[in-house]
Amino acid sequence: MLPGDLILSNGQPLNPSQPFTDTLKSIALQIVRSVSFSLTIDGKKLALTSVAQTLGSALWAAGYTLYTTDQLTPPADTPLTPGLTATLLHSRLVTIHLLGADVTIRSAATTVGAALEDAGLSIQGLDYSLPPPEDPIPSVREIRLVRVTEDVLVEQSPLPFETQYQPDAESEIDSQSILQIGEYGLTAQRVRVRYEDGQKIARQVESEWVARQPQPRIIGYGTSVVMHTTIVDGMQIQYWRSLNMYATSYHPSEVGNTTASGMPLKKGVAAVDTSIVPFFTQMYVPGYGEVTAADIGGGVIGRWIDLGYSDDDYVPWHQWVTVYFLWPPPDNIVWVIP
């Protein structure tokens, strides 16, 4: 007999060293010859013998536990024949972390991607794994699978309209009318939003365009200059414009005696915003009298008139008044006063 051979008596294994009884008259014995084969297990080559009929039975008899996830080549049901060469790659536990759960499987895969496939968790679309699919499974036996989705949105926002002014010769100066009410336009943006495991992690504007052009508001302003007559301070004056303005006053001891126009500072001279009241415009202020725009003052802006005095006749002003622009009108008229 050779090592590994099996003796059967009545189909049952018999220990070769067991003595026969004195009463035994006859016995039928069967010798089952063992088969030699080689097994490479997790990279280590072994020489084995077995009397089993199949490769799987031989490995089981040799004390090797097989899991369904192990990789055995050839398959376990292969008949055991002399000289058979087999390879066994044991599966090991792998934990896959993904949104909302952890999945632990046994896998004999050597790469991250193959382990994910064994778990039925293939990478799709923009998904990615850590480590990448082509990398070997890390020693900690843990993989993270990140599910990625993207939304493409079209977002709209109003586009303001501008206000345009248009002269209207049929209307008197300082009167305005809306010729066109104006309409907001519309801008559109194509936005790509990226989500990883349900969390928004990026937002990118890919394109932007004007979906609808705004329509301007058009305001007609009067350019007809008409002479008016009124009684102010007991006297009749002729004027072509009247504005409500805030009046203050100043005198030489505060700012000096010289004005921006070169005229001396005294009663009858006023500082104005020359963007709306040109130099040397003649005006009448009730309670003050006639005045010429001849100075710019410090910070005089908009509907503000700073009335000049000498030091001897100074009167403080801080009030709103109606300022009359005396006839005749100048050549350089500011048509629209804010």
mmCIF file of C-alpha atoms in Angstrom:
data_model
loop_
_atom_site.group_PDB
_atom_site.id
_atom_site.type_symbol
_atom_site.label_atom_id
_atom_site.label_comp_id
_atom_site.label_asym_id
_atom_site.label_seq_id
_atom_site.Cartn_x
_atom_site.Cartn_y
_atom_site.Cartn_z
ATOM 1 C CA MET A 1 0.000 0.000 0.000
ATOM 2 C CA LEU A 2 1.015 3.556 -0.660
ATOM 3 C CA PRO A 3 0.547 6.466 1.726
ATOM 4 C CA GLY A 4 -2.982 7.763 1.369
ATOM 5 C CA ASP A 5 -4.488 4.492 0.117
ATOM 6 C CA LEU A 6 -7.740 3.427 1.748
ATOM 7 C CA ILE A 7 -8.800 -0.123 2.800
ATOM 8 C CA LEU A 8 -12.530 -0.802 2.775
ATOM 9 C CA SER A 9 -14.327 -3.740 4.390
ATOM 10 C CA ASN A 10 -17.923 -4.123 3.434
ATOM 11 C CA GLY A 11 -17.730 -0.576 2.104
ATOM 12 C CA GLN A 12 -16.446 0.850 5.375
ATOM 13 C CA PRO A 13 -12.923 2.190 6.005
ATOM 14 C CA LEU A 14 -10.711 -0.276 7.839
ATOM 15 C CA ASN A 15 -7.693 0.528 9.952
ATOM 16 C CA PRO A 16 -4.771 -1.457 8.520
ATOM 17 C CA SER A 17 -3.245 -1.933 11.976
ATOM 18 C CA GLN A 18 -6.400 -3.444 13.439
ATOM 19 C CA PRO A 19 -5.913 -7.245 14.150
ATOM 20 C CA PHE A 20 -8.453 -9.786 12.977
ATOM 21 C CA THR A 21 -10.468 -11.732 15.576
ATOM 22 C CA ASP A 22 -9.832 -15.461 16.163
ATOM 23 C CA THR A 23 -13.333 -16.306 15.030
ATOM 24 C CA LEU A 24 -12.931 -14.562 11.656
ATOM 25 C CA LYS A 25 -13.066 -17.165 8.923
ATOM 26 C CA SER A 26 -13.069 -14.862 5.835
ATOM 27 C CA ILE A 27 -13.218 -11.165 4.913
ATOM 28 C CA ALA A 28 -13.535 -9.201 1.677
ATOM 29 C CA LEU A 29 -11.174 -6.258 1.437
ATOM 30 C CA GLN A 30 -11.016 -3.464 -1.129
ATOM 31 C CA ILE A 31 -8.045 -1.190 -1.643
ATOM 32 C CA VAL A 32 -8.801 2.329 -2.966
ATOM 33 C CA ARG A 33 -5.675 3.831 -4.401
ATOM 34 C CA SER A 34 -4.990 7.504 -3.506
ATOM 35 C CA VAL A 35 -4.543 10.101 -6.264
ATOM 36 C CA SER A 36 -1.713 12.641 -6.172
ATOM 37 C CA PHE A 37 -2.524 16.223 -7.206
ATOM 38 C CA SER A 38 -1.150 19.722 -6.627
ATOM 39 C CA LEU A 39 -2.908 22.690 -5.078
ATOM 40 C CA THR A 40 -1.790 26.290 -5.186
ATOM 41 C CA ILE A 41 -3.598 28.033 -2.336
ATOM 42 C CA ASP A 42 -3.330 31.830 -2.018
ATOM 43 C CA GLY A 43 -0.058 31.666 -3.961
ATOM 44 C CA LYS A 44 1.485 28.727 -2.030
ATOM 45 C CA LYS A 45 1.923 25.407 -3.892
ATOM 46 C CA LEU A 46 1.189 22.128 -2.065
ATOM 47 C CA ALA A 47 1.405 18.435 -3.047
ATOM 48 C CA LEU A 48 -1.621 16.435 -1.831
ATOM 49 C CA THR A 49 -3.075 12.947 -2.109
ATOM 50 C CA SER A 50 -6.654 11.830 -1.708
ATOM 51 C CA VAL A 51 -8.980 8.914 -2.323
ATOM 52 C CA ALA A 52 -11.920 11.289 -2.878
ATOM 53 C CA GLN A 53 -13.802 11.186 -6.130
ATOM 54 C CA THR A 54 -13.917 14.965 -6.757
ATOM 55 C CA LEU A 55 -11.619 17.922 -6.188
ATOM 56 C CA GLY A 56 -14.023 19.541 -3.730
ATOM 57 C CA SER A 57 -14.331 16.360 -1.666
ATOM 58 C CA ALA A 58 -10.554 15.996 -1.619
ATOM 59 C CA LEU A 59 -10.085 19.538 -0.312
ATOM 60 C CA TRP A 60 -12.794 19.064 2.298
ATOM 61 C CA ALA A 61 -11.146 15.814 3.451
ATOM 62 C CA ALA A 62 -7.820 17.675 3.664
ATOM 63 C CA GLY A 63 -9.374 20.254 6.013
ATOM 64 C CA TYR A 64 -9.893 23.161 3.625
ATOM 65 C CA THR A 65 -13.188 24.998 4.088
ATOM 66 C CA LEU A 66 -14.632 26.270 0.836
ATOM 67 C CA TYR A 67 -16.923 29.311 0.596
ATOM 68 C CA THR A 68 -19.110 29.928 -2.392
ATOM 69 C CA THR A 69 -17.190 33.169 -2.942
ATOM 70 C CA ASP A 70 -13.806 31.386 -3.078
ATOM 71 C CA GLN A 71 -12.212 31.048 -6.503
ATOM 72 C CA LEU A 72 -11.380 27.371 -7.174
ATOM 73 C CA THR A 73 -9.979 26.326 -10.538
ATOM 74 C CA PRO A 74 -11.065 23.850 -11.821
ATOM 75 C CA PRO A 75 -14.523 23.705 -10.169
ATOM 76 C CA ALA A 76 -15.133 21.631 -7.048
ATOM 77 C CA ASP A 77 -17.123 18.955 -8.924
ATOM 78 C CA THR A 78 -14.173 18.157 -11.190
ATOM 79 C CA PRO A 79 -13.236 14.420 -10.984
ATOM 80 C CA LEU A 80 -9.976 13.942 -9.142
ATOM 81 C CA THR A 81 -7.368 12.505 -11.516
ATOM 82 C CA PRO A 82 -3.664 11.864 -11.064
ATOM 83 C CA GLY A 83 -1.541 14.950 -11.720
ATOM 84 C CA LEU A 84 -4.470 17.366 -11.472
ATOM 85 C CA THR A 85 -3.353 20.956 -10.846
ATOM 86 C CA ALA A 86 -5.766 23.149 -8.865
ATOM 87 C CA THR A 87 -5.705 26.762 -7.704
ATOM 88 C CA LEU A 88 -7.605 28.054 -4.683
ATOM 89 C CA LEU A 89 -7.930 31.759 -3.925
ATOM 90 C CA HIS A 90 -9.700 32.288 -0.634
ATOM 91 C CA SER A 91 -12.276 35.042 -0.361
ATOM 92 C CA ARG A 92 -11.970 37.599 2.433
ATOM 93 C CA LEU A 93 -14.276 40.082 4.097
ATOM 94 C CA VAL A 94 -14.604 43.468 2.391
ATOM 95 C CA THR A 95 -16.691 46.354 3.778
ATOM 96 C CA ILE A 96 -18.187 48.812 1.309
ATOM 97 C CA HIS A 97 -19.342 52.182 2.667
ATOM 98 C CA LEU A 98 -22.130 53.840 0.719
ATOM 99 C CA LEU A 99 -24.908 56.317 1.385
ATOM 100 C CA GLY A 100 -27.109 55.178 4.229
ATOM 101 C CA ALA A 101 -25.539 51.758 4.801
ATOM 102 C CA ASP A 102 -22.422 49.610 4.994
ATOM 103 C CA VAL A 103 -22.252 46.379 3.031
ATOM 104 C CA THR A 104 -19.870 43.610 4.104
ATOM 105 C CA ILE A 105 -19.234 40.702 1.717
ATOM 106 C CA ARG A 106 -16.753 37.913 1.154
ATOM 107 C CA SER A 107 -14.834 38.369 -2.067
ATOM 108 C CA ALA A 108 -11.821 36.818 -3.707
ATOM 109 C CA ALA A 109 -11.437 39.859 -5.953
ATOM 110 C CA THR A 110 -8.042 41.515 -6.147
ATOM 111 C CA THR A 111 -9.214 44.957 -7.343
ATOM 112 C CA VAL A 112 -11.696 47.463 -5.979
ATOM 113 C CA GLY A 113 -13.849 47.342 -9.108
ATOM 114 C CA ALA A 114 -14.114 43.545 -9.026
ATOM 115 C CA ALA A 115 -15.094 43.598 -5.338
ATOM 116 C CA LEU A 116 -17.844 46.112 -6.089
ATOM 117 C CA GLU A 117 -19.148 43.863 -8.851
ATOM 118 C CA ASP A 118 -19.180 40.913 -6.445
ATOM 119 C CA ALA A 119 -21.383 43.021 -4.153
ATOM 120 C CA GLY A 120 -23.695 43.993 -7.017
ATOM 121 C CA LEU A 121 -22.663 47.621 -6.633
ATOM 122 C CA SER A 122 -21.286 48.520 -10.018
ATOM 123 C CA ILE A 123 -20.076 52.050 -10.738
ATOM 124 C CA GLN A 124 -22.505 53.870 -13.009
ATOM 125 C CA GLY A 125 -22.407 57.238 -14.715
ATOM 126 C CA LEU A 126 -20.530 59.784 -12.613
ATOM 127 C CA ASP A 127 -20.130 57.511 -9.590
ATOM 128 C CA TYR A 128 -16.642 56.919 -8.262
ATOM 129 C CA SER A 129 -14.949 54.783 -5.645
ATOM 130 C CA LEU A 130 -12.204 55.389 -3.124
ATOM 131 C CA PRO A 131 -9.761 53.862 -3.938
ATOM 132 C CA PRO A 132 -10.370 53.915 -7.735
ATOM 133 C CA PRO A 133 -11.730 50.714 -9.367
ATOM 134 C CA GLU A 134 -8.400 49.692 -10.899
ATOM 135 C CA ASP A 135 -6.542 49.863 -7.572
ATOM 136 C CA PRO A 136 -5.938 46.781 -5.410
ATOM 137 C CA ILE A 137 -8.169 46.327 -2.389
ATOM 138 C CA PRO A 138 -6.545 48.230 0.512
ATOM 139 C CA SER A 139 -5.173 46.358 3.494
ATOM 140 C CA VAL A 140 -7.955 47.716 5.719
ATOM 141 C CA ARG A 141 -10.421 45.912 3.401
ATOM 142 C CA GLU A 142 -12.676 48.979 3.185
ATOM 143 C CA ILE A 143 -14.015 50.706 0.077
ATOM 144 C CA ARG A 144 -16.148 53.834 -0.277
ATOM 145 C CA LEU A 145 -18.638 54.078 -3.129
ATOM 146 C CA VAL A 146 -19.856 57.608 -3.870
ATOM 147 C CA ARG A 147 -23.084 58.028 -5.815
ATOM 148 C CA VAL A 148 -22.984 61.128 -8.028
ATOM 149 C CA THR A 149 -25.886 62.856 -9.753
ATOM 150 C CA GLU A 150 -26.171 66.146 -11.603
ATOM 151 C CA ASP A 151 -29.096 68.442 -12.251
ATOM 152 C CA VAL A 152 -29.112 70.904 -15.122
ATOM 153 C CA LEU A 153 -31.347 73.868 -14.354
ATOM 154 C CA VAL A 154 -32.438 76.931 -16.270
ATOM 155 C CA GLU A 155 -32.771 79.821 -13.840
ATOM 156 C CA GLN A 156 -34.368 83.109 -14.804
ATOM 157 C CA SER A 157 -33.996 86.546 -13.270
ATOM 158 C CA PRO A 158 -35.431 89.951 -14.175
ATOM 159 C CA LEU A 159 -33.360 92.333 -16.248
ATOM 160 C CA PRO A 160 -33.994 95.970 -15.234
ATOM 161 C CA PHE A 161 -35.099 98.451 -17.819
ATOM 162 C CA GLU A 162 -33.573 101.883 -18.258
ATOM 163 C CA THR A 163 -35.357 105.198 -18.211
ATOM 164 C CA GLN A 164 -35.060 107.374 -21.265
ATOM 165 C CA TYR A 165 -36.140 110.969 -21.642
ATOM 166 C CA GLN A 166 -37.649 112.298 -24.805
ATOM 167 C CA PRO A 167 -38.397 115.954 -25.544
ATOM 168 C CA ASP A 168 -42.026 116.899 -25.959
ATOM 169 C CA ALA A 169 -42.497 120.232 -27.684
ATOM 170 C CA GLU A 170 -46.231 120.179 -26.983
ATOM 171 C CA SER A 171 -45.777 120.216 -23.192
ATOM 172 C CA GLU A 172 -44.583 123.070 -21.004
ATOM 173 C CA ILE A 173 -41.185 122.927 -19.346
ATOM 174 C CA ASP A 174 -40.991 120.944 -16.058
ATOM 175 C CA SER A 175 -44.019 118.866 -16.989
ATOM 176 C CA GLN A 176 -43.490 115.182 -17.663
ATOM 177 C CA SER A 177 -45.585 112.363 -19.034
ATOM 178 C CA ILE A 178 -44.931 108.638 -19.395
ATOM 179 C CA LEU A 179 -44.861 107.759 -23.069
ATOM 180 C CA GLN A 180 -43.895 104.123 -22.454
ATOM 181 C CA ILE A 181 -44.198 102.446 -19.053
ATOM 182 C CA GLY A 182 -41.160 100.168 -19.425
ATOM 183 C CA GLU A 183 -40.960 96.415 -19.095
ATOM 184 C CA TYR A 184 -38.454 94.176 -17.362
ATOM 185 C CA GLY A 185 -36.428 91.846 -19.514
ATOM 186 C CA LEU A 186 -35.403 88.334 -18.609
ATOM 187 C CA THR A 187 -31.983 86.731 -18.297
ATOM 188 C CA ALA A 188 -31.536 82.970 -18.236
ATOM 189 C CA GLN A 189 -28.690 80.853 -16.884
ATOM 190 C CA ARG A 190 -27.917 77.221 -17.549
ATOM 191 C CA VAL A 191 -26.669 75.903 -14.213
ATOM 192 C CA ARG A 192 -25.164 72.487 -13.506
ATOM 193 C CA VAL A 193 -25.517 71.331 -9.881
ATOM 194 C CA ARG A 194 -23.502 68.328 -8.679
ATOM 195 C CA TYR A 195 -24.570 66.113 -5.782
ATOM 196 C CA GLU A 196 -22.447 63.485 -4.054
ATOM 197 C CA ASP A 197 -24.338 61.081 -1.823
ATOM 198 C CA GLY A 198 -27.269 63.479 -1.884
ATOM 199 C CA GLN A 199 -25.257 66.524 -0.786
ATOM 200 C CA LYS A 200 -24.774 69.513 -3.091
ATOM 201 C CA ILE A 201 -21.058 70.011 -3.550
ATOM 202 C CA ALA A 202 -20.749 72.174 -6.683
ATOM 203 C CA ARG A 203 -22.710 74.684 -8.725
ATOM 204 C CA GLN A 204 -21.482 75.962 -12.065
ATOM 205 C CA VAL A 205 -23.022 78.469 -14.456
ATOM 206 C CA GLU A 206 -22.391 77.007 -17.899
ATOM 207 C CA SER A 207 -24.030 79.666 -20.037
ATOM 208 C CA GLU A 208 -26.072 82.825 -19.750
ATOM 209 C CA TRP A 209 -28.230 84.643 -22.237
ATOM 210 C CA VAL A 210 -30.904 87.297 -22.526
ATOM 211 C CA ALA A 211 -34.202 85.506 -22.974
ATOM 212 C CA ARG A 212 -36.188 88.722 -23.353
ATOM 213 C CA GLN A 213 -34.882 92.216 -23.911
ATOM 214 C CA PRO A 214 -36.151 94.907 -21.529
ATOM 215 C CA GLN A 215 -38.284 97.692 -22.903
ATOM 216 C CA PRO A 216 -37.195 101.153 -21.710
ATOM 217 C CA ARG A 217 -39.415 103.500 -19.793
ATOM 218 C CA ILE A 218 -39.759 106.613 -21.906
ATOM 219 C CA ILE A 219 -40.622 109.854 -20.170
ATOM 220 C CA GLY A 220 -41.564 112.855 -22.232
ATOM 221 C CA TYR A 221 -40.346 116.186 -20.844
ATOM 222 C CA GLY A 222 -41.792 119.490 -21.857
ATOM 223 C CA THR A 223 -39.683 121.891 -23.924
ATOM 224 C CA SER A 224 -42.267 124.610 -24.440
ATOM 225 C CA VAL A 225 -41.115 127.774 -22.604
ATOM 226 C CA VAL A 226 -44.010 130.038 -21.672
ATOM 227 C CA MET A 227 -43.860 133.413 -19.929
ATOM 228 C CA HIS A 228 -45.892 133.612 -16.716
ATOM 229 C CA THR A 229 -46.796 136.618 -14.592
ATOM 230 C CA THR A 230 -47.361 136.649 -10.838
ATOM 231 C CA ILE A 231 -47.310 139.015 -7.861
ATOM 232 C CA VAL A 232 -44.506 138.331 -5.342
ATOM 233 C CA ASP A 233 -43.620 140.583 -2.400
ATOM 234 C CA GLY A 234 -46.170 143.094 -3.693
ATOM 235 C CA MET A 235 -44.585 143.400 -7.132
ATOM 236 C CA GLN A 236 -45.300 141.832 -10.491
ATOM 237 C CA ILE A 237 -42.645 139.561 -11.979
ATOM 238 C CA GLN A 238 -42.403 137.643 -15.237
ATOM 239 C CA TYR A 239 -40.845 134.203 -15.134
ATOM 240 C CA TRP A 240 -40.473 131.083 -17.295
ATOM 241 C CA ARG A 241 -39.820 128.459 -14.592
ATOM 242 C CA SER A 242 -40.471 128.010 -10.867
ATOM 243 C CA LEU A 243 -38.760 125.402 -8.672
ATOM 244 C CA ASN A 244 -39.175 124.378 -5.064
ATOM 245 C CA MET A 245 -35.663 124.721 -3.562
ATOM 246 C CA TYR A 246 -34.091 124.584 -0.113
ATOM 247 C CA ALA A 247 -32.646 128.000 0.773
ATOM 248 C CA THR A 248 -29.741 128.696 3.109
ATOM 249 C CA SER A 249 -27.571 131.804 3.394
ATOM 250 C CA TYR A 250 -23.915 132.789 3.832
ATOM 251 C CA HIS A 251 -21.739 135.920 4.100
ATOM 252 C CA PRO A 252 -18.058 136.938 3.621
ATOM 253 C CA SER A 253 -16.887 136.398 7.198
ATOM 254 C CA GLU A 254 -17.656 132.672 6.736
ATOM 255 C CA VAL A 255 -16.100 131.976 3.306
ATOM 256 C CA GLY A 256 -14.353 135.099 2.061
ATOM 257 C CA ASN A 257 -15.464 137.874 -0.263
ATOM 258 C CA THR A 258 -14.788 136.297 -3.674
ATOM 259 C CA THR A 259 -17.239 134.008 -5.510
ATOM 260 C CA ALA A 260 -16.532 131.393 -8.181
ATOM 261 C CA SER A 261 -17.686 133.787 -10.904
ATOM 262 C CA GLY A 262 -15.439 136.612 -9.670
ATOM 263 C CA MET A 263 -18.342 138.713 -8.443
ATOM 264 C CA PRO A 264 -18.034 139.993 -4.858
ATOM 265 C CA LEU A 265 -20.148 138.218 -2.264
ATOM 266 C CA LYS A 266 -23.089 140.383 -1.332
ATOM 267 C CA LYS A 267 -26.854 140.359 -1.401
ATOM 268 C CA GLY A 268 -28.085 139.454 -4.893
ATOM 269 C CA VAL A 269 -25.519 136.670 -5.397
ATOM 270 C CA ALA A 270 -26.299 132.979 -4.795
ATOM 271 C CA ALA A 271 -24.406 129.702 -4.858
ATOM 272 C CA VAL A 272 -26.092 126.914 -6.822
ATOM 273 C CA ASP A 273 -25.524 123.520 -8.403
ATOM 274 C CA THR A 274 -24.504 124.626 -11.893
ATOM 275 C CA SER A 275 -25.480 121.245 -13.372
ATOM 276 C CA ILE A 276 -29.120 122.307 -13.007
ATOM 277 C CA VAL A 277 -28.840 126.119 -12.667
ATOM 278 C CA PRO A 278 -26.257 127.570 -15.085
ATOM 279 C CA PHE A 279 -24.072 130.514 -14.059
ATOM 280 C CA PHE A 280 -25.644 133.954 -14.300
ATOM 281 C CA THR A 281 -29.226 132.653 -14.328
ATOM 282 C CA GLN A 282 -31.526 135.427 -13.044
ATOM 283 C CA MET A 283 -33.966 134.390 -10.309
ATOM 284 C CA TYR A 284 -36.327 135.838 -7.759
ATOM 285 C CA VAL A 285 -36.633 134.463 -4.212
ATOM 286 C CA PRO A 286 -39.684 135.611 -2.205
ATOM 287 C CA GLY A 287 -38.568 137.475 0.916
ATOM 288 C CA TYR A 288 -35.077 137.968 -0.536
ATOM 289 C CA GLY A 289 -35.476 139.573 -3.971
ATOM 290 C CA GLU A 290 -33.642 139.208 -7.266
ATOM 291 C CA VAL A 291 -30.549 137.032 -7.287
ATOM 292 C CA THR A 292 -27.917 135.918 -9.812
ATOM 293 C CA ALA A 293 -26.413 132.424 -9.863
ATOM 294 C CA ALA A 294 -22.729 133.402 -9.489
ATOM 295 C CA ASP A 295 -21.151 130.955 -7.005
ATOM 296 C CA ILE A 296 -20.930 127.191 -6.493
ATOM 297 C CA GLY A 297 -20.501 127.016 -2.716
ATOM 298 C CA GLY A 298 -19.204 124.041 -0.780
ATOM 299 C CA GLY A 299 -21.334 120.954 -1.354
ATOM 300 C CA VAL A 300 -24.311 122.792 -2.861
ATOM 301 C CA ILE A 301 -26.065 119.986 -4.749
ATOM 302 C CA GLY A 302 -29.416 119.626 -6.454
ATOM 303 C CA ARG A 303 -32.308 121.843 -5.432
ATOM 304 C CA TRP A 304 -30.299 123.901 -2.981
ATOM 305 C CA ILE A 305 -29.721 127.637 -3.226
ATOM 306 C CA ASP A 306 -27.311 129.417 -0.856
ATOM 307 C CA LEU A 307 -28.301 133.101 -0.701
ATOM 308 C CA GLY A 308 -25.493 135.626 -0.413
ATOM 309 C CA TYR A 309 -25.293 138.596 1.959
ATOM 310 C CA SER A 310 -22.710 141.075 3.078
ATOM 311 C CA ASP A 311 -21.619 140.886 6.691
ATOM 312 C CA ASP A 312 -23.677 143.974 7.486
ATOM 313 C CA ASP A 313 -27.063 142.747 6.210
ATOM 314 C CA TYR A 314 -26.770 138.985 6.850
ATOM 315 C CA VAL A 315 -30.045 137.110 7.478
ATOM 316 C CA PRO A 316 -29.957 133.348 8.199
ATOM 317 C CA TRP A 317 -32.077 131.126 5.916
ATOM 318 C CA HIS A 318 -33.087 127.493 6.430
ATOM 319 C CA GLN A 319 -36.340 126.814 4.590
ATOM 320 C CA TRP A 320 -37.971 125.599 1.414
ATOM 321 C CA VAL A 321 -39.016 128.362 -0.984
ATOM 322 C CA THR A 322 -40.394 128.745 -4.500
ATOM 323 C CA VAL A 323 -37.651 130.158 -6.729
ATOM 324 C CA TYR A 324 -38.791 131.980 -9.867
ATOM 325 C CA PHE A 325 -36.528 132.020 -12.938
ATOM 326 C CA LEU A 326 -36.965 135.456 -14.456
ATOM 327 C CA TRP A 327 -37.845 136.175 -18.047
ATOM 328 C CA PRO A 328 -36.214 135.988 -20.578
ATOM 329 C CA PRO A 329 -34.907 132.401 -20.515
ATOM 330 C CA PRO A 330 -31.197 131.786 -21.167
ATOM 331 C CA ASP A 331 -29.856 129.974 -24.219
ATOM 332 C CA ASN A 332 -28.576 127.017 -22.178
ATOM 333 C CA ILE A 333 -31.645 125.574 -20.460
ATOM 334 C CA VAL A 334 -31.438 122.421 -18.338
ATOM 335 C CA TRP A 335 -34.685 120.757 -19.334
ATOM 336 C CA VAL A 336 -34.952 118.013 -16.707
ATOM 337 C CA ILE A 337 -34.369 118.899 -13.045
ATOM 338 C CA PRO A 338 -34.068 115.912 -10.670
#
